[in-house]
Tab-separated table of N, CA and C in Angstrom:
chain	number	residue	atom	x	y	z
R	1	MET	N	10.705	2.515	25.254
R	1	MET	CA	10.681	3.980	25.067
R	1	MET	C	11.346	4.441	23.716
R	2	LEU	N	12.657	4.006	23.899
R	2	LEU	CA	13.297	4.229	22.954
R	2	LEU	C	13.122	3.933	21.655
R	3	MET	N	12.381	2.364	21.318
R	3	MET	CA	12.001	2.423	20.195
R	3	MET	C	10.670	2.929	19.575
R	4	TYR	N	9.986	3.481	20.225
R	4	TYR	CA	9.064	4.203	19.793
R	4	TYR	C	9.576	5.423	19.353
R	5	VAL	N	10.509	6.228	19.960
R	5	VAL	CA	10.962	7.087	19.152
R	5	VAL	C	11.493	7.033	17.744
R	6	ILE	N	12.205	5.758	17.834
R	6	ILE	CA	13.036	5.542	16.643
R	6	ILE	C	12.020	5.253	15.878
R	7	LEU	N	10.715	4.536	16.158
R	7	LEU	CA	9.890	4.159	15.013
R	7	LEU	C	8.726	5.335	14.133
R	8	ILE	N	8.705	6.786	15.214
R	8	ILE	CA	8.147	7.623	15.057
R	8	ILE	C	8.948	8.292	13.976
R	9	ALA	N	10.440	8.513	14.406
R	9	ALA	CA	11.112	9.367	13.774
R	9	ALA	C	11.537	8.674	12.260
R	10	GLY	N	11.424	7.310	12.263
R	10	GLY	CA	11.378	6.533	10.712
R	10	GLY	C	10.236	6.926	10.049
R	11	PHE	N	9.309	6.809	10.642
R	11	PHE	CA	7.660	7.196	10.026
R	11	PHE	C	7.852	8.939	9.108
R	12	VAL	N	8.545	9.661	10.039
R	12	VAL	CA	8.643	11.072	9.583
R	12	VAL	C	9.640	11.301	8.560
R	13	LEU	N	10.855	10.423	8.751
R	13	LEU	CA	12.071	10.679	7.564
R	13	LEU	C	11.191	10.035	6.465
R	14	LEU	N	10.515	8.857	6.363
R	14	LEU	CA	9.888	8.060	5.367
R	14	LEU	C	8.982	9.298	4.533
R	15	ILE	N	7.985	9.864	5.383
R	15	ILE	CA	6.973	10.727	4.800
R	15	ILE	C	7.984	11.938	4.273
R	16	LYS	N	8.596	12.369	4.903
R	16	LYS	CA	9.789	13.793	4.091
R	16	LYS	C	10.206	13.259	2.824
R	17	GLY	N	10.745	12.144	2.873
R	17	GLY	CA	11.739	11.534	1.617
R	17	GLY	C	10.301	11.170	0.665
R	18	ALA	N	9.519	10.817	0.791
R	18	ALA	CA	8.601	10.804	-0.289
R	18	ALA	C	8.095	11.593	-0.875
R	19	ASP	N	7.964	12.952	0.068
R	19	ASP	CA	7.363	14.091	-0.169
R	19	ASP	C	8.411	14.678	-1.220
R	20	PHE	N	9.807	14.716	-0.978
R	20	PHE	CA	10.927	15.243	-1.669
R	20	PHE	C	10.716	14.744	-2.820
R	21	PHE	N	10.747	13.531	-2.995
R	21	PHE	CA	10.680	12.933	-4.154
R	21	PHE	C	9.808	13.179	-5.319
R	22	VAL	N	8.193	13.303	-4.600
R	22	VAL	CA	7.275	13.778	-5.452
R	22	VAL	C	7.540	15.101	-5.909
R	23	ASP	N	8.094	16.046	-5.050
R	23	ASP	CA	8.122	17.288	-5.455
R	23	ASP	C	9.353	17.597	-6.673
R	24	GLY	N	10.488	16.874	-6.255
R	24	GLY	CA	11.488	16.693	-7.382
R	24	GLY	C	11.096	15.991	-8.689
R	25	SER	N	10.259	15.252	-8.568
R	25	SER	CA	10.398	14.307	-9.597
R	25	SER	C	9.014	15.323	-10.828
R	26	SER	N	8.236	15.696	-10.089
R	26	SER	CA	7.273	16.446	-10.751
R	26	SER	C	7.739	17.734	-10.981
R	27	SER	N	8.540	18.684	-10.629
R	27	SER	CA	9.366	19.691	-11.018
R	27	SER	C	10.346	19.720	-12.272
R	28	VAL	N	11.037	18.641	-12.083
R	28	VAL	CA	11.806	17.801	-13.347
R	28	VAL	C	11.023	17.656	-14.679
R	29	ALA	N	9.648	16.981	-14.424
R	29	ALA	CA	8.869	16.527	-15.635
R	29	ALA	C	8.428	18.127	-16.247
R	30	LYS	N	7.757	18.854	-15.330
R	30	LYS	CA	7.508	20.161	-15.676
R	30	LYS	C	8.102	20.878	-16.485
R	31	SER	N	9.615	20.773	-16.353
R	31	SER	CA	10.743	21.640	-16.780
R	31	SER	C	10.756	21.045	-18.316
R	32	LEU	N	10.746	19.793	-18.328
R	32	LEU	CA	10.777	18.921	-19.505
R	32	LEU	C	9.360	19.153	-20.375
R	33	LYS	N	8.299	19.912	-19.929
R	33	LYS	CA	7.093	20.078	-20.637
R	33	LYS	C	6.395	18.789	-20.575
R	34	ILE	N	6.173	17.901	-19.464
R	34	ILE	CA	5.555	16.290	-19.514
R	34	ILE	C	4.180	16.383	-18.977
R	35	PRO	N	3.176	16.162	-19.508
R	35	PRO	CA	1.749	16.659	-19.217
R	35	PRO	C	2.047	15.877	-17.684
R	36	SER	N	0.892	16.672	-16.422
R	36	SER	CA	0.807	16.529	-15.051
R	36	SER	C	0.189	14.766	-14.982
R	37	LEU	N	-0.766	14.662	-16.113
R	37	LEU	CA	-1.324	13.042	-16.029
R	37	LEU	C	-0.172	12.205	-16.021
R	38	ILE	N	0.618	12.415	-17.052
R	38	ILE	CA	1.698	11.230	-17.243
R	38	ILE	C	3.043	11.476	-15.706
R	39	ILE	N	2.724	12.634	-15.147
R	39	ILE	CA	3.754	12.525	-14.211
R	39	ILE	C	3.326	11.845	-12.923
R	40	GLY	N	1.665	12.087	-12.721
R	40	GLY	CA	0.901	11.381	-11.651
R	40	GLY	C	1.108	9.947	-11.927
R	41	MET	N	1.044	9.099	-13.323
R	41	MET	CA	0.761	8.060	-13.303
R	41	MET	C	2.307	7.394	-12.985
R	42	THR	N	3.055	8.129	-13.449
R	42	THR	CA	4.235	7.186	-13.140
R	42	THR	C	4.832	7.298	-11.915
R	43	ILE	N	4.581	8.763	-10.883
R	43	ILE	CA	5.135	8.664	-9.579
R	43	ILE	C	3.748	7.375	-8.977
R	44	VAL	N	3.011	7.068	-9.247
R	44	VAL	CA	1.815	6.218	-8.571
R	44	VAL	C	2.522	5.167	-8.871
R	45	ALA	N	2.820	4.587	-10.109
R	45	ALA	CA	3.291	3.335	-10.563
R	45	ALA	C	4.429	3.023	-9.747
R	46	MET	N	5.663	4.022	-9.638
R	46	MET	CA	6.834	3.650	-9.067
R	46	MET	C	6.602	3.464	-7.762
R	47	GLY	N	5.568	4.454	-6.768
R	47	GLY	CA	5.571	4.494	-5.570
R	47	GLY	C	4.980	3.037	-5.448
R	48	THR	N	4.113	2.674	-5.643
R	48	THR	CA	3.311	1.085	-5.284
R	48	THR	C	4.041	0.105	-5.432
R	49	SER	N	4.915	-0.112	-6.809
R	49	SER	CA	5.807	-1.059	-6.977
R	49	SER	C	7.370	-1.391	-6.429
R	50	LEU	N	7.621	0.034	-5.681
R	50	LEU	CA	8.878	-0.123	-5.229
R	50	LEU	C	8.819	-1.060	-4.112
R	51	PRO	N	7.907	-1.061	-3.179
R	51	PRO	CA	8.022	-1.962	-1.977
R	51	PRO	C	7.856	-3.187	-1.990
């Protein structure tokens, strides 16, 4: 039972971390006046190649 709790907690932390990463990187890019298309393509590229 403890293993399932740890697994679910890991998934929750993973999702929250990814959400924090996307929000932070998009706010930095918007402050640097980078177009949202470039922001999206960069985040998708990093997200798919990191694992």
